[in-house]
């Protein structure tokens, strides 16, 4: 089975992160967002609209 090693960008801090190693995954609307740490996750959850574009 092949792992998904896709590299994504944390929408809050802009850091490149591996999808499989992300600290958290949040869904907003119909899209998934991957976050690198608890601080980025809490920041995203407070104002997701600020980070989705």
Tab-separated table of C-alpha atoms in Angstrom:
chain	number	residue	atom	x	y	z
A	1	UNK	CA	0.000	0.000	0.000
A	2	UNK	CA	1.413	3.388	-0.988
A	3	UNK	CA	1.503	6.157	1.614
A	4	UNK	CA	0.207	9.591	0.771
A	5	UNK	CA	3.294	11.771	1.283
A	6	UNK	CA	1.723	14.865	-0.204
A	7	UNK	CA	3.284	18.101	1.022
A	8	UNK	CA	0.783	20.809	1.894
A	9	UNK	CA	0.973	24.293	3.347
A	10	UNK	CA	-0.436	25.120	6.778
A	11	UNK	CA	-3.016	27.866	6.068
A	12	UNK	CA	-2.161	29.767	9.266
A	13	UNK	CA	1.649	29.959	9.348
A	14	UNK	CA	2.466	28.909	5.788
A	15	UNK	CA	4.803	26.101	6.872
A	16	UNK	CA	5.129	23.146	4.497
A	17	UNK	CA	3.911	19.962	6.158
A	18	UNK	CA	3.557	16.349	5.144
A	19	UNK	CA	-0.112	15.368	5.047
A	20	UNK	CA	0.597	12.202	7.057
A	21	UNK	CA	2.557	14.055	9.738
A	22	UNK	CA	0.228	17.015	10.259
A	23	UNK	CA	-0.661	17.801	13.866
A	24	UNK	CA	-4.348	18.209	13.013
A	25	UNK	CA	-6.867	18.109	10.210
A	26	UNK	CA	-9.884	20.408	10.249
A	27	UNK	CA	-12.765	20.515	7.816
A	28	UNK	CA	-14.291	23.838	6.892
A	29	UNK	CA	-17.031	23.884	4.313
A	30	UNK	CA	-16.261	20.867	2.186
A	31	UNK	CA	-12.475	21.221	2.275
A	32	UNK	CA	-9.874	19.731	4.614
A	33	UNK	CA	-7.093	21.856	6.097
A	34	UNK	CA	-3.944	20.395	7.639
A	35	UNK	CA	-2.223	22.202	10.490
A	36	UNK	CA	1.289	21.865	11.903
A	37	UNK	CA	0.697	22.515	15.621
A	38	UNK	CA	-1.861	23.220	18.342
A	39	UNK	CA	-1.358	26.988	18.070
A	40	UNK	CA	-2.159	26.969	14.342
A	41	UNK	CA	-5.131	24.699	14.972
A	42	UNK	CA	-6.645	26.966	17.640
A	43	UNK	CA	-5.969	30.068	15.539
A	44	UNK	CA	-7.645	28.458	12.528
A	45	UNK	CA	-10.676	27.365	14.564
A	46	UNK	CA	-11.227	30.903	15.912
A	47	UNK	CA	-11.377	32.532	12.456
A	48	UNK	CA	-11.264	29.958	9.641
A	49	UNK	CA	-12.543	32.444	7.042
A	50	UNK	CA	-9.363	34.464	7.530
A	51	UNK	CA	-7.200	31.560	6.321
A	52	UNK	CA	-9.143	29.799	3.578
A	53	UNK	CA	-8.216	32.007	0.622
